């Protein structure tokens, strides 16, 4: 049995990777938090962002910088836990079940930042009033 990928399959995977790369770039450009610079973005952050973009059941993505360790934290569905080094959090939200494409990402994904002094619960309450 031949397990070699056909040229069409390889091309399709490359197109998909390029598409998600553009959408991850869209997210990166909209992260406006204290201490963030693009050099902090690593492959694992891209993987988490792609999971948000590709899984319609994943409705939120969060990014923050721990200024003590100078690390970028990117997580989905729940914001990072408050810590002394985190001042603010970028968020990206979308309706559950909604597919995201490069052509609709600006209309489908809402984004912004909140100060970490606000509790995650209070931010979720605001987001629930807007989106649910």
Coordinates of N, CA and C in Angstrom, one line a residue:
X1 N 0.8 -1.2 0.0 CA 0.0 0.0 0.0 C 0.9 1.2 0.0
X2 N 0.6 2.2 -0.9 CA 1.4 3.4 -1.0 C 0.9 4.4 0.0
X3 N 1.7 4.9 0.9 CA 1.3 5.9 1.9 C 1.8 7.3 1.5
X4 N 2.4 7.4 0.3 CA 2.9 8.7 -0.1 C 1.7 9.7 -0.4
X5 N 1.8 10.9 0.0 CA 0.7 11.8 -0.2 C 0.8 12.3 -1.7
X6 N -0.4 12.4 -2.3 CA -0.5 12.9 -3.7 C -0.1 14.3 -3.7
X7 N 0.4 14.8 -4.9 CA 0.7 16.2 -5.1 C -0.5 17.1 -4.7
X8 N -1.7 16.7 -5.0 CA -2.9 17.5 -4.7 C -3.1 17.6 -3.2
X9 N -2.8 16.5 -2.5 CA -2.9 16.5 -1.0 C -1.9 17.4 -0.4
X10 N -0.7 17.4 -0.9 CA 0.4 18.2 -0.4 C 0.1 19.7 -0.7
X11 N -0.4 20.0 -1.9 CA -0.7 21.3 -2.2 C -1.9 21.8 -1.3
X12 N -2.9 21.0 -1.1 CA -4.0 21.4 -0.2 C -3.5 21.7 1.2
X13 N -2.6 20.9 1.8 CA -2.1 21.1 3.1 C -1.2 22.4 3.1
X14 N -0.5 22.7 2.1 CA 0.3 23.9 2.0 C -0.6 25.1 1.9
X15 N -1.7 25.0 1.1 CA -2.7 26.1 1.1 C -3.3 26.3 2.4
X16 N -3.7 25.3 3.1 CA -4.3 25.4 4.4 C -3.3 26.0 5.4
X17 N -2.1 25.6 5.4 CA -1.1 26.2 6.3 C -0.9 27.7 6.0
X18 N -0.9 28.1 4.7 CA -0.8 29.5 4.3 C -2.0 30.3 4.8
X19 N -3.2 29.7 4.6 CA -4.4 30.4 5.0 C -4.4 30.7 6.5
X20 N -4.0 29.6 7.3 CA -4.0 29.8 8.8 C -2.9 30.8 9.2
X21 N -1.8 30.7 8.4 CA -0.7 31.6 8.7 C -1.1 33.1 8.6
X22 N -1.9 33.4 7.6 CA -2.4 34.7 7.4 C -3.4 35.1 8.5
X23 N -4.2 34.2 8.9 CA -5.2 34.5 10.0 C -4.5 34.6 11.3
X24 N -3.4 33.8 11.6 CA -2.6 34.0 12.8 C -1.9 35.3 12.8
X25 N -1.4 35.8 11.7 CA -0.9 37.1 11.5 C -1.9 38.2 11.8
X26 N -3.1 38.0 11.4 CA -4.2 38.9 11.7 C -4.3 39.1 13.2
X27 N -4.3 38.0 13.9 CA -4.4 38.0 15.4 C -3.2 38.7 16.0
X28 N -2.0 38.3 15.6 CA -0.8 38.9 16.1 C -0.8 40.4 16.0
X29 N -1.2 40.9 14.9 CA -1.2 42.4 14.7 C -2.2 43.1 15.6
X30 N -3.2 42.4 16.2 CA -4.2 43.0 17.0 C -3.9 42.8 18.5
X31 N -2.8 42.2 18.9 CA -2.5 42.1 20.3 C -1.8 43.4 20.7
X32 N -2.5 44.1 21.5 CA -2.0 45.4 22.0 C -2.0 45.4 23.5
X33 N -1.0 44.7 24.0 CA -0.8 44.6 25.5 C 0.6 45.0 25.9
X34 N 0.7 45.4 27.2 CA 2.0 45.8 27.7 C 3.0 44.7 27.6
X35 N 4.2 45.1 27.0 CA 5.3 44.2 26.9 C 5.3 43.2 25.7
X36 N 4.2 43.3 24.9 CA 4.2 42.4 23.7 C 5.0 42.9 22.6
X37 N 5.8 42.0 22.0 CA 6.5 42.2 20.8 C 6.4 40.9 20.0
X38 N 6.5 41.0 18.7 CA 6.3 39.8 17.9 C 7.4 38.7 18.1
X39 N 8.5 39.1 18.6 CA 9.6 38.1 18.9 C 9.2 37.1 20.0
X40 N 8.2 37.5 20.8 CA 7.7 36.6 21.9 C 6.9 35.4 21.4
X41 N 6.3 35.6 20.1 CA 5.4 34.6 19.5 C 6.2 33.4 19.1
X42 N 5.8 32.2 19.6 CA 6.4 31.0 19.3 C 5.5 30.0 18.5
X43 N 6.0 28.9 18.1 CA 5.2 27.9 17.3 C 4.0 27.4 18.1
X44 N 4.2 27.2 19.4 CA 3.1 26.7 20.3 C 2.0 27.7 20.4
X45 N 2.3 29.0 20.2 CA 1.2 30.1 20.2 C 0.4 30.0 18.9
X46 N 1.1 29.7 17.8 CA 0.4 29.5 16.5 C -0.5 28.3 16.6
X47 N 0.0 27.3 17.2 CA -0.9 26.1 17.3 C -2.2 26.4 18.1
X48 N -2.0 27.1 19.2 CA -3.2 27.4 20.0 C -4.1 28.4 19.2
X49 N -3.6 29.3 18.5 CA -4.4 30.2 17.7 C -5.1 29.5 16.5
X50 N -4.4 28.5 15.9 CA -5.0 27.8 14.8 C -6.2 26.9 15.4
X51 N -6.0 26.4 16.6 CA -7.1 25.6 17.2 C -8.3 26.6 17.4
X52 N -8.1 27.8 17.8 CA -9.2 28.8 18.0 C -9.8 29.0 16.6
X53 N -9.0 29.2 15.6 CA -9.5 29.6 14.3 C -10.2 28.4 13.6
X54 N -9.8 27.2 13.8 CA -10.3 26.0 13.1 C -11.4 25.3 13.8
X55 N -11.5 25.4 15.1 CA -12.5 24.7 15.9 C -13.7 25.6 16.2
X56 N -14.9 25.4 15.5 CA -16.0 26.2 15.8 C -16.5 26.2 17.2
X57 N -16.2 25.2 18.0 CA -16.6 25.1 19.4 C -15.7 25.9 20.3
X58 N -14.6 26.4 19.8 CA -13.7 27.2 20.6 C -14.0 28.6 20.4
X59 N -14.5 29.3 21.4 CA -15.1 30.6 21.2 C -14.2 31.8 21.7
X60 N -13.1 31.5 22.3 CA -12.3 32.6 22.8 C -10.8 32.2 22.8
X61 N -10.0 33.3 22.7 CA -8.5 33.1 22.7 C -8.0 34.3 23.5
X62 N -7.0 34.1 24.3 CA -6.5 35.1 25.2 C -4.9 35.1 25.1
X63 N -4.4 36.3 25.2 CA -2.9 36.5 25.2 C -2.5 37.5 26.2
X64 N -1.4 37.2 26.9 CA -0.9 38.1 27.9 C 0.6 37.9 28.0
X65 N 1.3 38.9 28.5 CA 2.7 38.8 28.7 C 3.0 38.8 30.2
X66 N 3.7 37.8 30.7 CA 4.2 37.8 32.0 C 5.5 38.6 32.0
X67 N 5.4 39.8 32.6 CA 6.6 40.8 32.5 C 7.7 40.3 33.4
X68 N 7.5 39.4 34.4 CA 8.5 38.9 35.3 C 9.4 38.0 34.5
X69 N 8.8 37.0 33.8 CA 9.5 36.0 33.0 C 9.7 36.4 31.6
X70 N 9.1 37.5 31.1 CA 9.1 37.9 29.7 C 8.6 36.8 28.8
X71 N 7.5 36.2 29.2 CA 6.9 35.1 28.4 C 5.5 35.5 27.9
X72 N 5.2 35.1 26.7 CA 3.9 35.3 26.1 C 3.1 34.1 26.5
X73 N 1.9 34.3 27.0 CA 0.9 33.3 27.3 C -0.2 33.4 26.4
X74 N -0.5 32.3 25.7 CA -1.7 32.3 24.7 C -2.5 31.1 25.1
X75 N -3.8 31.3 25.4 CA -4.6 30.2 25.8 C -6.0 30.4 25.2
X76 N -6.8 29.3 25.1 CA -8.1 29.3 24.6 C -9.1 29.0 25.6
X77 N -10.3 29.5 25.5 CA -11.5 29.3 26.3 C -11.5 30.0 27.7
X78 N -10.3 30.1 28.3 CA -10.2 30.7 29.6 C -9.0 31.6 29.7
X79 N -9.2 32.8 30.2 CA -8.0 33.7 30.3 C -7.0 33.2 31.2
X80 N -5.8 33.7 31.1 CA -4.7 33.2 32.0 C -5.0 33.6 33.5
X81 N -4.5 32.9 34.4 CA -4.7 33.2 35.8 C -4.0 34.5 36.1
X82 N -4.6 35.3 37.0 CA -3.9 36.5 37.4 C -2.6 36.2 38.1
X83 N -1.6 37.0 37.8 CA -0.3 36.9 38.5 C 0.4 38.3 38.5
X84 N 1.4 38.4 39.3 CA 2.0 39.7 39.6 C 2.6 40.2 38.3
X85 N 3.0 39.4 37.4 CA 3.7 39.9 36.1 C 2.8 40.2 35.0
X86 N 1.5 39.9 35.1 CA 0.5 40.1 34.0 C -0.3 41.4 34.3
X87 N -0.2 42.4 33.4 CA -0.9 43.6 33.6 C -2.2 43.7 32.8
X88 N -2.2 43.2 31.6 CA -3.4 43.2 30.8 C -3.5 42.0 29.9
X89 N -4.6 41.8 29.3 CA -4.9 40.6 28.5 C -5.6 41.0 27.2
X90 N -5.1 40.5 26.1 CA -5.8 40.6 24.8 C -6.8 39.5 24.7
X91 N -8.0 39.8 24.1 CA -9.0 38.7 23.9 C -9.5 38.7 22.5
X92 N -9.9 37.6 22.0 CA -10.5 37.4 20.7 C -11.7 36.4 21.0
X93 N -12.9 36.8 20.5 CA -14.1 36.0 20.8 C -14.9 35.9 19.5
X94 N -15.6 34.8 19.4 CA -16.5 34.6 18.2 C -17.7 33.8 18.7
X95 N -18.8 33.8 17.9 CA -19.9 33.0 18.2 C -19.6 31.5 18.1
X96 N -20.1 30.7 19.0 CA -19.9 29.3 18.9 C -20.5 28.7 17.6
X97 N -19.8 27.9 16.9 CA -20.3 27.3 15.7 C -20.0 28.0 14.5
X98 N -19.5 29.2 14.6 CA -19.2 30.1 13.5 C -17.9 29.8 12.9
X99 N -17.8 29.5 11.6 CA -16.5 29.2 10.9 C -15.8 30.5 10.6
X100 N -14.5 30.5 10.8 CA -13.7 31.7 10.5 C -12.9 31.4 9.2
X101 N -13.0 32.4 8.3 CA -12.2 32.4 7.1 C -11.4 33.7 7.0
X102 N -10.4 33.7 6.1 CA -9.7 34.9 5.9 C -10.6 36.1 5.4
X103 N -11.6 35.8 4.7 CA -12.5 36.8 4.2 C -13.5 37.3 5.2
X104 N -13.8 36.5 6.2 CA -14.8 37.0 7.2 C -14.2 37.2 8.6
X105 N -12.9 37.0 8.8 CA -12.3 37.1 10.2 C -12.6 38.5 10.8
X106 N -12.5 39.6 10.0 CA -12.8 40.9 10.6 C -14.2 41.1 11.1
X107 N -15.1 40.4 10.4 CA -16.5 40.6 10.8 C -16.9 39.6 11.9
X108 N -16.3 38.4 12.0 CA -16.7 37.4 12.9 C -16.0 37.4 14.2
X109 N -14.7 37.8 14.3 CA -14.0 37.8 15.5 C -13.9 39.3 16.1
X110 N -14.4 39.3 17.3 CA -14.3 40.6 18.1 C -13.0 40.5 19.0
X111 N -12.3 41.6 19.2 CA -11.1 41.6 20.0 C -11.0 42.9 20.8
X112 N -10.1 42.8 21.8 CA -9.8 44.0 22.6 C -8.9 43.6 23.7
X113 N -8.8 44.4 24.7 CA -7.9 44.2 25.8 C -8.7 44.5 27.1
X114 N -8.3 43.9 28.2 CA -8.8 44.3 29.5 C -7.7 44.3 30.5
X115 N -7.8 45.1 31.5 CA -6.8 45.2 32.6 C -7.0 43.9 33.5
X116 N -5.9 43.4 33.9 CA -6.0 42.2 34.7 C -6.6 42.4 36.1
X117 N -6.7 43.7 36.5 CA -7.4 44.0 37.7 C -8.9 43.7 37.6
X118 N -9.4 43.7 36.4 CA -10.8 43.2 36.2 C -10.7 41.7 36.3
X119 N -11.7 41.1 37.0 CA -11.6 39.7 37.1 C -12.1 39.0 35.8
X120 N -11.7 37.8 35.6 CA -12.1 37.1 34.4 C -13.6 36.9 34.4
X121 N -14.2 36.7 35.6 CA -15.6 36.5 35.7 C -16.4 37.8 35.2
X122 N -15.9 38.9 35.6 CA -16.6 40.2 35.2 C -16.5 40.4 33.6
X123 N -15.3 40.0 33.1 CA -15.1 40.1 31.6 C -16.1 39.1 30.9
X124 N -16.2 37.9 31.4 CA -17.0 36.9 30.8 C -18.5 37.4 30.9
X125 N -18.9 38.0 32.0 CA -20.3 38.6 32.1 C -20.5 39.6 31.0
X126 N -19.5 40.5 30.8 CA -19.7 41.5 29.7 C -19.8 40.8 28.4
X127 N -18.9 39.8 28.1 CA -18.9 39.1 26.8 C -20.2 38.4 26.7
X128 N -20.7 37.8 27.7 CA -22.0 37.0 27.6 C -23.1 38.0 27.2
X129 N -23.2 39.2 27.8 CA -24.2 40.1 27.4 C -24.1 40.5 26.0
X130 N -22.9 40.6 25.4 CA -22.7 41.0 24.0 C -23.0 39.9 23.1
X131 N -22.6 38.7 23.4 CA -22.6 37.6 22.4 C -23.7 36.6 22.7
X132 N -24.3 36.5 23.8 CA -25.3 35.4 24.0 C -26.6 36.0 24.4

